[in-house]
Amino acid sequence: MDTGAILMLLYVFVLACFAGYQLISKVPPTLHTPLMSGANAISGITILGAMLAARIGPGAPFNASTILGMLAVALATINVVGGFMVTDRMMGMFKSKN
Amino acid sequence: MNFVASSSGPLEWNYIAANFGYLASVVMFMLAIMRMGRVKTARSGNFLAAAAMLLAVVSSFVEMGKINPAFIVAGLIIGGAVGAIMAKRVQMTQMPEMVALLNGFGGLASTLVGLATFYSLLGGGTLSMMMGREGGWFGAINLVLTLIVGSVTFTGSVIAFLKLSEKMSGRPILLPMRHVLNVLLLVIPLAMGVAAVWFVSNPILVGLILIGIVLITFILGVTIVIPIGGGDMPVVISLLNSYSGIAAALAGFTIGEAVLVVSGSLVGASGMILTQIMCKAMNRSLANVMFGGFGAEPAAGGGGGGEYVGVKAADAETAAMIMQDAQSIVIVPGYGMAVAQAQHAVREMAKILEDKGASIRYAVHPVAGRMPGHMNVLLAEANVPYEQLFEMDQINDDFRNVDVVLVIGANDTVNPSAKTDKTSPLFGMPVMNVEEAKTVFTMKRSLGGGFAQVKNTLFECPNNYMVYGDARKTLEEIIKALKEG
């Protein structure tokens, strides 16, 4: 990876942190728990890196990386599926009087 | 945007299509997290985030083109099944440990991605490009940081899980020289990371060094979290939540993929915001929570210790009788309500009182329970409408107009000495002004100290009555008395 690409990602990182901070501040306490479990599911995005590692194809022979990748895919999927489902369960419980 | 692919080889249609997919999913994640911040749109926001994740995964398959996906599919099936079962089975009172465990899995996944990326580079001769001296320093630093943050998140979360599920004591465990130990456990892996770049021509050695880094930071995760007590878990969980996002963002740098960087940063930011809110609600700095060993031993001398004088007790029938005639009732729940699983009984009692004409409100302290929003989720499970839930700041000036306050398993968050006693460890922490109400009933198993191990002067107030016993049993007795009365 060349330095330019890395610097570009650094810009993306800083801007995204800033955007995230603006988007999420002032969340009501009622939503703190589901926000957390939902955010947790989103952090399962690391699954994309895991998939790259677990694939077998041109330039990616079967080796230790494949197995590590598969484990990472499984863990990240637990996060994604478990996180989104449990968040939905919680948010379904929040009811208004009406 | 995959910056690794863009810097090598011609642009293929699938690469371009995939990147439009990634771009769309980034926008969807942003919109989703915005919607998740408002009660009315929260559920649709969560659904949108799930859709964004699916789109990102599909885009990744498109980008990879013709591959053998057997191991990917295997991982997806195993993980999907485990995740679905966990989400279906978990009880609402177990949410804190569930979130802790998921944080840990996220961290471990990022660590494994870091290691796997390293091994996949071994064969292709690109290792020296990534870790070598031609501008690869950043790649090396980043890989090492991914391993460190991911590993600390993993073992730290496992310890938090064990403490929250009471498979391990919730009390702080203070190791001798723990600050020195923690610094060493952080500095050594960093130094090893530098050494890894130095030995880049010897990939086996580098691999061993990286594994060593992971193992040492596994220990660091443990030593960071064991000195933190159960009552401070809201801060710890928020922080680990943030770390799991940062680990994902770092993994994004490692594989050169912007979607990971953006989504990871969003999670990192949301975890940091919650961490700040929790610290502020306790009037303590993050450093004090993390390294202070708070609650390890009973506060000696000062306003902390001392025997209780003039504490009055009441039985369930008396409490029922007084509440029956009350116009305005406020219920203040705490961790004890979660332990006793009393939320449904609370709701049943509140319903009877409402039918008798009383106004019912719930006052929730930001750090009540073991994670941010813990009480709100439990009360929602028991069908309490969210309009009846009030934040401390909204209701604190109104306690003086309240007829009856019912404290259920809360302690430190209703201790008036936090406002008056400068020698108390709680001094300065914002607390609920429950003692200003006409009558207070405090449901508690005994006069034992709360998490902070501080004497609670509320119990000595002339208008406070202790109702001893298990919160759920007491509530059931009150319900029975109300129905008969």
Coordinates of C-alpha atoms in Angstrom, one line a residue:
Chain A
M1 CA 0.0 0.0 0.0
D2 CA 1.5 3.3 -1.0
T3 CA 1.8 6.3 1.3
G4 CA -0.8 8.3 -0.6
A5 CA -3.5 5.7 -0.1
I6 CA -2.7 5.5 3.6
L7 CA -3.0 9.2 4.0
M8 CA -6.2 9.1 2.1
L9 CA -7.6 6.6 4.6
L10 CA -6.3 8.7 7.4
Y11 CA -8.5 11.6 6.1
V12 CA -11.4 9.2 5.8
F13 CA -10.8 8.1 9.4
V14 CA -10.7 11.5 10.9
L15 CA -13.7 12.8 9.0
A16 CA -15.7 9.7 9.9
C17 CA -14.9 10.1 13.6
F18 CA -16.1 13.6 13.4
A19 CA -19.3 12.7 11.6
G20 CA -20.0 9.9 14.0
Y21 CA -19.6 12.2 17.0
Q22 CA -22.0 14.7 15.5
L23 CA -24.5 12.1 14.5
I24 CA -24.7 10.3 17.8
S25 CA -24.4 13.0 20.5
K26 CA -27.7 13.8 22.2
V27 CA -29.0 10.2 22.1
P28 CA -31.7 9.8 24.8
P29 CA -30.7 7.4 27.6
T30 CA -33.6 5.1 26.7
L31 CA -31.6 4.2 23.5
H32 CA -28.2 3.8 25.1
T33 CA -28.3 0.0 25.3
P34 CA -29.7 -0.7 21.8
L35 CA -27.4 2.0 20.3
M36 CA -24.5 0.1 21.9
S37 CA -25.6 -3.4 20.6
G38 CA -26.4 -1.9 17.2
A39 CA -23.0 -0.2 17.0
N40 CA -21.5 -3.5 18.0
A41 CA -23.1 -5.2 15.1
I42 CA -21.7 -2.5 12.8
S43 CA -18.2 -3.1 14.2
G44 CA -18.7 -6.6 12.7
I45 CA -17.8 -4.9 9.4
T46 CA -14.4 -6.4 10.0
I47 CA -16.1 -9.4 8.3
L48 CA -14.9 -7.9 5.0
G49 CA -11.3 -8.3 6.0
A50 CA -12.0 -11.8 7.3
M51 CA -13.6 -12.8 4.0
L52 CA -10.6 -11.6 2.0
A53 CA -8.4 -13.7 4.2
A54 CA -10.6 -16.8 4.1
R55 CA -11.0 -16.9 0.3
I56 CA -9.1 -19.4 -1.9
G57 CA -8.3 -18.1 -5.4
P58 CA -5.7 -16.4 -7.5
G59 CA -3.0 -15.1 -5.3
A60 CA -4.7 -16.6 -2.2
P61 CA -3.7 -20.3 -1.8
F62 CA -4.9 -22.4 1.1
N63 CA -2.7 -21.8 4.1
A64 CA -2.8 -20.7 7.8
S65 CA -4.4 -17.4 6.6
T66 CA -7.5 -19.3 5.3
I67 CA -8.2 -20.9 8.6
L68 CA -7.6 -17.7 10.6
G69 CA -9.9 -16.0 8.1
M70 CA -12.6 -18.5 8.5
L71 CA -12.5 -18.1 12.3
A72 CA -12.6 -14.4 11.9
V73 CA -15.6 -14.7 9.5
A74 CA -17.4 -16.8 12.1
L75 CA -16.7 -14.4 15.0
A76 CA -17.6 -11.3 13.0
T77 CA -20.8 -13.0 11.8
I78 CA -21.8 -13.7 15.4
N79 CA -21.4 -10.0 16.0
V80 CA -23.4 -9.0 13.0
V81 CA -26.3 -11.4 13.2
G82 CA -26.5 -11.5 17.1
G83 CA -26.0 -7.7 17.3
F84 CA -28.7 -6.7 14.8
M85 CA -31.2 -9.3 16.0
V86 CA -30.9 -8.5 19.7
T87 CA -31.1 -4.8 18.9
D88 CA -34.3 -5.3 16.9
R89 CA -35.7 -7.3 19.8
M90 CA -35.0 -4.5 22.2
M91 CA -36.2 -1.7 20.0
G92 CA -39.4 -3.7 19.4
M93 CA -40.1 -3.4 23.1
F94 CA -40.0 0.3 23.3
K95 CA -43.6 1.3 23.1
S96 CA -45.4 4.5 23.4
K97 CA -48.6 4.9 25.4
N98 CA -50.6 5.3 22.3
Chain B
M1 CA -12.9 2.0 -1.7
N2 CA -10.2 -0.6 -1.8
F3 CA -6.9 1.3 -2.0
V4 CA -4.8 -1.9 -2.3
A5 CA -6.6 -3.0 -5.5
S6 CA -6.6 0.5 -7.0
S7 CA -2.8 0.7 -6.8
S8 CA -2.2 -2.5 -8.7
G9 CA -3.7 -4.0 -11.8
P10 CA -6.3 -2.7 -14.3
L11 CA -9.7 -1.6 -13.2
E12 CA -12.2 -4.4 -13.7
W13 CA -16.0 -4.0 -13.9
N14 CA -16.5 -5.9 -10.7
Y15 CA -14.1 -3.7 -8.9
I16 CA -16.0 -0.6 -9.9
A17 CA -19.4 -2.2 -9.2
A18 CA -18.2 -3.3 -5.8
N19 CA -17.0 0.1 -4.9
F20 CA -20.3 1.7 -5.7
G21 CA -21.8 -0.9 -3.4
Y22 CA -19.3 0.0 -0.7
L23 CA -20.1 3.7 -1.2
A24 CA -23.8 3.1 -0.9
S25 CA -23.3 1.0 2.3
V26 CA -21.2 3.8 3.9
V27 CA -24.1 6.3 3.3
M28 CA -26.6 3.8 4.6
F29 CA -24.5 3.2 7.8
M30 CA -24.4 7.0 8.4
L31 CA -28.1 7.4 7.9
A32 CA -28.8 4.3 10.0
I33 CA -26.8 5.5 13.0
M34 CA -28.6 8.9 12.8
R35 CA -32.0 7.1 12.9
M36 CA -30.8 4.9 15.8
G37 CA -30.6 8.1 17.9
R38 CA -34.3 8.8 18.0
V39 CA -36.9 6.5 19.6
K40 CA -39.4 6.7 16.8
T41 CA -36.9 5.9 14.0
A42 CA -34.6 3.6 16.0
R43 CA -35.9 0.3 14.8
S44 CA -35.9 1.3 11.1
G45 CA -32.3 2.6 11.7
N46 CA -31.2 -0.8 12.9
F47 CA -32.8 -2.5 9.9
L48 CA -31.0 0.0 7.6
A49 CA -27.7 -0.8 9.2
A50 CA -28.3 -4.5 8.7
A51 CA -29.1 -3.9 5.1
A52 CA -25.9 -1.8 4.7
M53 CA -23.9 -4.7 6.1
L54 CA -25.5 -7.2 3.7
L55 CA -24.8 -4.9 0.8
A56 CA -21.1 -4.6 1.9
V57 CA -20.8 -8.3 2.1
V58 CA -22.4 -8.9 -1.3
S59 CA -20.1 -6.1 -2.8
S60 CA -17.1 -7.9 -1.3
F61 CA -18.1 -11.1 -3.1
V62 CA -18.5 -9.2 -6.3
E63 CA -15.1 -7.6 -5.9
M64 CA -13.4 -10.9 -5.2
G65 CA -14.8 -12.4 -8.4
K66 CA -14.1 -16.0 -9.1
I67 CA -12.9 -17.6 -5.9
N68 CA -13.5 -20.7 -3.9
P69 CA -15.7 -19.4 -1.1
A70 CA -16.0 -22.6 0.9
F71 CA -14.3 -21.3 4.0
I72 CA -16.1 -18.0 3.9
V73 CA -19.5 -19.8 3.7
A74 CA -18.6 -22.1 6.5
G75 CA -17.7 -19.1 8.7
L76 CA -20.9 -17.3 7.8
I77 CA -23.1 -20.4 8.6
I78 CA -21.4 -21.1 11.9
G79 CA -21.4 -17.5 13.0
G80 CA -24.9 -16.8 11.8
A81 CA -26.3 -19.8 13.7
V82 CA -24.5 -19.0 16.9
G83 CA -25.4 -15.3 16.7
A84 CA -29.1 -16.0 16.0
I85 CA -29.3 -18.5 18.9
M86 CA -27.6 -16.1 21.3
A87 CA -29.9 -13.2 20.2
K88 CA -33.1 -15.3 20.6
R89 CA -32.2 -16.9 23.9
V90 CA -30.7 -14.0 25.9
Q91 CA -32.8 -12.6 28.7
M92 CA -33.1 -8.8 29.0
T93 CA -31.5 -8.9 32.4
Q94 CA -28.5 -10.6 30.7
M95 CA -28.0 -7.9 28.1
P96 CA -24.9 -6.3 29.8
E97 CA -22.9 -9.6 29.5
M98 CA -24.2 -10.3 26.0
V99 CA -23.0 -6.9 24.8
A100 CA -19.7 -7.5 26.6
L101 CA -19.3 -10.9 24.9
L102 CA -20.1 -9.4 21.4
N103 CA -17.6 -6.6 22.0
G104 CA -15.0 -9.3 22.7
F105 CA -15.8 -11.3 19.5
G106 CA -15.5 -8.2 17.4
G107 CA -12.1 -7.5 18.9
L108 CA -10.8 -11.0 18.4
A109 CA -12.1 -11.0 14.8
S110 CA -10.1 -7.9 14.1
T111 CA -7.0 -9.4 15.6
L112 CA -7.4 -12.5 13.5
V113 CA -7.8 -10.4 10.4
G114 CA -4.6 -8.7 11.2
L115 CA -2.7 -12.0 11.6
A116 CA -4.3 -13.6 8.6
T117 CA -3.4 -10.6 6.4
F118 CA 0.2 -10.9 7.6
Y119 CA 0.3 -14.7 6.7
S120 CA -1.4 -14.1 3.3
L121 CA 1.4 -11.6 2.5
L122 CA 4.1 -14.0 3.5
G123 CA 3.7 -16.1 0.3
G124 CA 3.3 -13.2 -2.2
G125 CA 6.5 -11.4 -1.4
T126 CA 4.5 -8.3 -0.5
L127 CA 5.6 -8.5 3.1
S128 CA 8.6 -6.3 2.7
M129 CA 6.4 -3.9 0.7
M130 CA 4.0 -3.7 3.6
M131 CA 6.5 -3.8 6.5
G132 CA 9.7 -2.7 4.8
R133 CA 11.3 0.6 4.8
E134 CA 9.9 2.0 1.5
G135 CA 7.0 3.9 3.1
G136 CA 5.8 0.7 4.8
W137 CA 6.3 1.9 8.4
F138 CA 2.8 3.0 8.6
G139 CA 1.6 -0.4 7.5
A140 CA 3.7 -2.0 10.2
I141 CA 2.6 0.3 12.9
N142 CA -1.0 -0.1 11.9
L143 CA -0.8 -3.9 11.9
V144 CA 0.7 -3.9 15.4
L145 CA -1.9 -1.5 16.6
T146 CA -4.7 -3.7 15.1
L147 CA -3.3 -6.6 17.0
I148 CA -3.0 -4.7 20.3
V149 CA -6.4 -3.0 20.3
G150 CA -8.2 -6.2 19.1
S151 CA -6.5 -8.4 21.7
V152 CA -7.1 -6.0 24.6
T153 CA -10.8 -5.7 23.5
F154 CA -11.1 -9.5 23.4
T155 CA -9.7 -10.4 26.8
G156 CA -11.0 -7.2 28.5
S157 CA -14.5 -8.1 27.3
V158 CA -14.2 -11.7 28.5
I159 CA -13.3 -10.5 32.0
A160 CA -16.2 -7.9 31.9
F161 CA -18.5 -10.8 30.8
L162 CA -17.3 -13.0 33.6
K163 CA -17.8 -10.2 36.2
L164 CA -21.3 -9.2 34.8
S165 CA -22.5 -12.8 34.7
E166 CA -21.1 -13.3 38.2
K167 CA -19.0 -16.2 37.2
M168 CA -16.3 -14.1 38.8
S169 CA -16.5 -11.7 41.7
G170 CA -17.6 -8.2 40.7
R171 CA -15.3 -6.7 43.3
P172 CA -12.2 -5.0 42.1
I173 CA -9.1 -7.2 42.2
L174 CA -6.0 -5.1 42.8
L175 CA -2.7 -6.6 41.7
P176 CA 0.5 -5.3 43.3
M177 CA 2.3 -2.7 41.2
R178 CA -0.5 -2.9 38.7
H179 CA 0.2 0.5 37.1
V180 CA 3.8 -0.5 36.4
L181 CA 2.6 -3.9 35.1
N182 CA 0.1 -2.3 32.7
V183 CA 2.7 0.1 31.3
L184 CA 5.1 -2.7 30.7
L185 CA 2.5 -4.8 29.1
L186 CA 1.8 -2.0 26.7
V187 CA 5.4 -0.8 26.0
I188 CA 6.8 -4.3 25.4
P189 CA 4.4 -5.2 22.5
L190 CA 5.1 -1.7 21.0
A191 CA 8.8 -2.4 21.2
M192 CA 8.3 -5.8 19.7
G193 CA 6.4 -4.2 16.8
V194 CA 9.4 -2.0 16.1
A195 CA 11.6 -5.1 16.2
A196 CA 9.3 -6.8 13.7
V197 CA 10.0 -4.1 11.2
W198 CA 13.7 -4.5 11.8
F199 CA 13.7 -8.2 11.1
V200 CA 11.4 -7.9 8.1
S201 CA 13.8 -10.1 6.0
N202 CA 13.0 -13.0 8.3
P203 CA 9.2 -13.7 8.0
I204 CA 9.2 -16.6 10.4
L205 CA 10.7 -14.5 13.1
V206 CA 8.3 -11.6 12.3
G207 CA 5.4 -14.1 12.6
L208 CA 6.5 -15.3 16.0
I209 CA 6.9 -11.7 17.2
L210 CA 3.4 -10.9 16.1
I211 CA 2.0 -13.9 17.9
G212 CA 4.0 -12.8 21.0
I213 CA 2.4 -9.3 20.7
V214 CA -1.0 -10.9 20.7
L215 CA -0.3 -13.1 23.7
I216 CA 1.1 -10.3 25.8
T217 CA -1.8 -7.9 25.0
F218 CA -4.2 -10.7 25.9
I219 CA -2.7 -10.4 29.4
L220 CA -3.0 -6.6 29.3
G221 CA -6.7 -6.9 28.6
V222 CA -7.1 -8.9 31.8
T223 CA -5.0 -6.7 34.0
I224 CA -6.8 -3.6 32.8
V225 CA -10.3 -4.8 33.6
I226 CA -9.9 -6.9 36.8
P227 CA -9.3 -3.9 39.0
I228 CA -12.6 -2.3 37.9
G229 CA -15.7 -3.1 40.0
G230 CA -19.1 -4.1 38.9
G231 CA -20.7 -0.7 39.4
D232 CA -18.2 0.9 37.0
M233 CA -19.1 -1.6 34.3
P234 CA -21.2 0.9 32.4
V235 CA -18.0 2.8 31.6
V236 CA -16.0 -0.3 30.8
I237 CA -18.6 -1.7 28.4
S238 CA -18.9 1.6 26.6
L239 CA -15.1 1.9 26.3
L240 CA -14.7 -1.7 25.1
N241 CA -17.5 -1.0 22.6
S242 CA -15.5 2.0 21.3
Y243 CA -12.4 -0.2 21.1
S244 CA -14.1 -2.9 19.1
G245 CA -14.9 -0.1 16.6
I246 CA -11.4 1.3 16.6
A247 CA -10.0 -2.3 16.0
A248 CA -12.3 -2.6 13.0
A249 CA -11.2 0.7 11.6
L250 CA -7.5 -0.3 12.1
A251 CA -8.2 -3.6 10.3
G252 CA -9.5 -1.4 7.5
F253 CA -6.2 0.4 7.3
T254 CA -4.4 -3.0 7.2
I255 CA -6.4 -4.3 4.3
G256 CA -6.8 -0.9 2.7
E257 CA -10.6 -0.8 2.8
A258 CA -12.4 2.5 3.5
V259 CA -15.8 0.9 4.4
L260 CA -14.1 -0.6 7.5
V261 CA -12.5 2.6 8.4
V262 CA -15.8 4.6 8.2
S263 CA -18.0 2.1 10.0
G264 CA -15.3 1.4 12.6
S265 CA -14.9 5.1 13.3
L266 CA -18.7 5.5 13.8
V267 CA -18.7 2.7 16.4
G268 CA -15.6 4.2 18.0
A269 CA -17.2 7.6 18.3
S270 CA -20.5 6.2 19.7
G271 CA -18.7 4.2 22.3
M272 CA -16.6 7.3 23.3
I273 CA -19.7 9.4 23.6
L274 CA -21.4 6.9 25.9
T275 CA -18.1 6.6 27.9
Q276 CA -18.1 10.4 28.5
I277 CA -21.8 10.4 29.5
M278 CA -21.2 7.7 32.0
C279 CA -18.1 9.3 33.6
K280 CA -19.9 12.6 33.8
A281 CA -22.9 11.0 35.5
M282 CA -20.5 9.8 38.2
N283 CA -18.5 13.0 38.3
R284 CA -15.3 11.0 37.8
S285 CA -12.6 11.1 35.2
L286 CA -12.1 8.2 32.9
A287 CA -8.6 7.7 34.4
N288 CA -10.2 7.5 37.9
V289 CA -12.6 4.8 36.7
M290 CA -10.0 2.8 34.9
F291 CA -7.1 3.0 37.4
G292 CA -8.6 4.2 40.7
G293 CA -9.6 0.7 42.0
F294 CA -12.9 2.3 43.1
G295 CA -15.0 0.3 45.6
A296 CA -12.2 -2.1 46.5
E297 CA -12.6 -1.5 50.2
P298 CA -15.1 0.2 52.5
A299 CA -14.4 3.9 52.7
A300 CA -12.7 4.4 56.1
G301 CA -13.4 7.3 58.4
G302 CA -14.8 10.6 57.1
G303 CA -18.4 10.5 56.0
G304 CA -17.9 7.0 54.6
G305 CA -18.2 4.6 57.6
G306 CA -20.2 4.7 60.7
E307 CA -23.3 2.9 62.2
Y308 CA -26.8 3.8 61.1
V309 CA -28.9 5.7 63.7
G310 CA -32.6 6.0 63.7
V311 CA -33.4 3.9 60.6
K312 CA -37.2 3.2 60.3
A313 CA -38.6 0.1 58.7
A314 CA -42.0 -0.6 57.2
D315 CA -43.7 -3.7 55.9
A316 CA -45.2 -4.2 52.5
E317 CA -48.8 -3.7 53.7
T318 CA -47.9 -0.3 55.2
A319 CA -46.2 0.8 52.0
A320 CA -49.3 -0.4 50.0
M321 CA -51.6 1.6 52.3
I322 CA -49.7 4.8 51.9
M323 CA -49.2 4.5 48.1
Q324 CA -52.9 3.8 47.7
D325 CA -53.7 7.4 48.8
A326 CA -50.8 9.0 46.9
Q327 CA -51.4 11.3 43.9
S328 CA -47.9 11.4 42.6
I329 CA -45.5 8.4 42.8
V330 CA -42.0 8.2 41.4
I331 CA -40.2 4.8 41.1
V332 CA -36.4 4.9 41.2
P333 CA -35.0 1.6 39.9
G334 CA -31.4 0.4 40.4
Y335 CA -29.3 -2.7 39.8
G336 CA -31.1 -4.5 42.6
M337 CA -34.3 -4.4 40.4
A338 CA -32.4 -6.3 37.6
V339 CA -30.9 -8.8 40.1
A340 CA -34.4 -9.6 41.5
Q341 CA -35.9 -9.6 38.0
A342 CA -38.5 -7.4 39.5
Q343 CA -39.4 -5.3 36.4
H344 CA -42.7 -7.1 35.6
A345 CA -43.8 -6.9 39.3
V346 CA -43.0 -3.1 39.2
R347 CA -45.1 -2.6 36.1
E348 CA -48.0 -4.7 37.6
M349 CA -48.0 -2.6 40.8
A350 CA -47.8 0.7 38.8
K351 CA -50.7 -0.3 36.8
I352 CA -52.9 -1.0 39.8
L353 CA -51.9 2.4 41.3
E354 CA -52.6 4.2 38.0
D355 CA -56.1 2.6 37.9
K356 CA -56.6 4.1 41.4
G357 CA -55.8 7.5 40.0
A358 CA -52.1 8.0 40.8
S359 CA -49.6 9.5 38.4
I360 CA -46.6 7.2 38.0
R361 CA -43.2 8.3 36.8
Y362 CA -39.9 6.4 36.7
A363 CA -36.7 8.3 37.4
V364 CA -33.6 6.7 35.9
H365 CA -30.1 7.7 36.8
P366 CA -27.6 7.5 33.9
V367 CA -25.4 4.9 35.6
A368 CA -28.2 2.8 37.2
G369 CA -27.5 -0.8 36.4
R370 CA -24.5 -2.4 34.7
M371 CA -24.6 -0.7 31.3
P372 CA -25.8 2.5 29.8
G373 CA -29.6 2.4 29.5
H374 CA -29.9 -0.9 31.4
M375 CA -33.0 0.1 33.4
N376 CA -34.8 1.5 30.4
V377 CA -34.5 -1.8 28.5
L378 CA -35.8 -3.8 31.5
L379 CA -38.8 -1.4 32.0
A380 CA -39.5 -1.5 28.3
E381 CA -39.5 -5.3 28.5
A382 CA -42.2 -5.0 31.2
N383 CA -44.3 -2.7 28.8
V384 CA -43.7 0.5 30.6
P385 CA -44.3 3.3 28.0
Y386 CA -41.2 5.3 27.5
E387 CA -43.0 8.6 28.1
Q388 CA -43.1 7.6 31.8
L389 CA -39.3 7.3 32.0
F390 CA -37.6 10.5 33.1
E391 CA -33.9 11.4 33.1
M392 CA -32.5 12.6 36.4
D393 CA -32.1 16.2 35.1
Q394 CA -35.7 16.3 34.0
I395 CA -37.2 15.2 37.3
N396 CA -34.7 16.2 40.0
D397 CA -36.3 19.5 40.8
D398 CA -39.7 18.0 41.0
F399 CA -39.2 15.5 43.9
R400 CA -40.4 18.0 46.4
N401 CA -43.9 17.8 44.8
V402 CA -43.9 14.0 44.9
D403 CA -46.0 12.1 47.5
V404 CA -44.2 8.8 47.5
V405 CA -40.8 7.8 46.1
L406 CA -40.2 4.0 45.8
V407 CA -36.5 3.2 45.5
I408 CA -36.0 -0.3 44.2
G409 CA -32.5 -1.7 44.5
A410 CA -30.8 1.7 44.0
N411 CA -28.2 2.9 46.5
D412 CA -25.3 5.2 45.6
T413 CA -27.5 7.1 43.0
V414 CA -29.9 8.2 45.8
N415 CA -27.3 9.0 48.5
P416 CA -27.8 12.6 49.7
S417 CA -24.3 12.6 51.2
A418 CA -22.9 13.0 47.7
K419 CA -24.3 16.5 47.8
T420 CA -23.3 17.5 51.3
D421 CA -20.4 15.4 52.7
K422 CA -17.1 16.6 51.3
T423 CA -15.3 13.6 52.8
S424 CA -17.5 11.0 51.0
P425 CA -16.0 9.2 48.0
L426 CA -19.3 9.9 46.3
F427 CA -19.0 13.7 46.8
G428 CA -19.9 15.6 43.7
M429 CA -21.7 12.8 41.9
P430 CA -25.1 14.0 40.7
V431 CA -27.7 12.1 42.6
M432 CA -31.5 12.0 42.7
N433 CA -33.1 14.3 45.3
V434 CA -35.5 11.6 46.5
E435 CA -35.3 12.7 50.2
E436 CA -37.2 15.8 49.2
A437 CA -40.4 13.8 48.6
K438 CA -43.0 13.5 51.3
T439 CA -42.4 9.8 51.9
V440 CA -39.7 7.5 50.6
F441 CA -39.8 3.7 50.7
T442 CA -36.4 2.0 50.0
M443 CA -36.6 -1.6 49.0
K444 CA -33.4 -3.3 49.9
R445 CA -32.2 -6.7 51.2
S446 CA -30.3 -5.1 54.1
L447 CA -28.5 -1.9 55.2
G448 CA -25.3 -3.2 53.5
G449 CA -23.3 -0.8 51.4
G450 CA -23.8 -0.3 47.7
F451 CA -21.1 -0.5 45.2
A452 CA -19.2 2.5 46.6
Q453 CA -19.3 0.9 50.1
V454 CA -20.5 4.2 51.5
K455 CA -23.0 4.8 54.2
N456 CA -26.2 6.1 52.7
T457 CA -27.6 8.9 54.7
L458 CA -31.0 8.6 53.0
F459 CA -31.7 5.6 55.2
E460 CA -31.6 7.9 58.3
C461 CA -33.9 10.5 56.9
P462 CA -37.0 10.9 58.9
N463 CA -39.3 10.5 55.9
N464 CA -37.6 7.3 54.7
Y465 CA -38.8 3.8 55.5
M466 CA -36.8 0.7 54.7
V467 CA -38.8 -2.2 53.2
Y468 CA -36.4 -5.1 53.7
G469 CA -36.4 -8.2 51.5
D470 CA -36.1 -9.4 47.9
A471 CA -37.6 -6.7 45.7
R472 CA -39.8 -9.0 43.7
K473 CA -41.3 -10.7 46.7
T474 CA -41.9 -7.4 48.4
L475 CA -43.6 -6.0 45.3
E476 CA -45.8 -9.1 45.0
E477 CA -46.8 -8.6 48.6
I478 CA -47.6 -4.9 47.9
I479 CA -49.6 -6.0 44.8
K480 CA -51.6 -8.4 46.9
A481 CA -52.3 -5.8 49.6
L482 CA -53.4 -3.3 46.9
K483 CA -55.8 -5.8 45.4
E484 CA -57.3 -6.6 48.7
G485 CA -57.4 -3.0 49.9

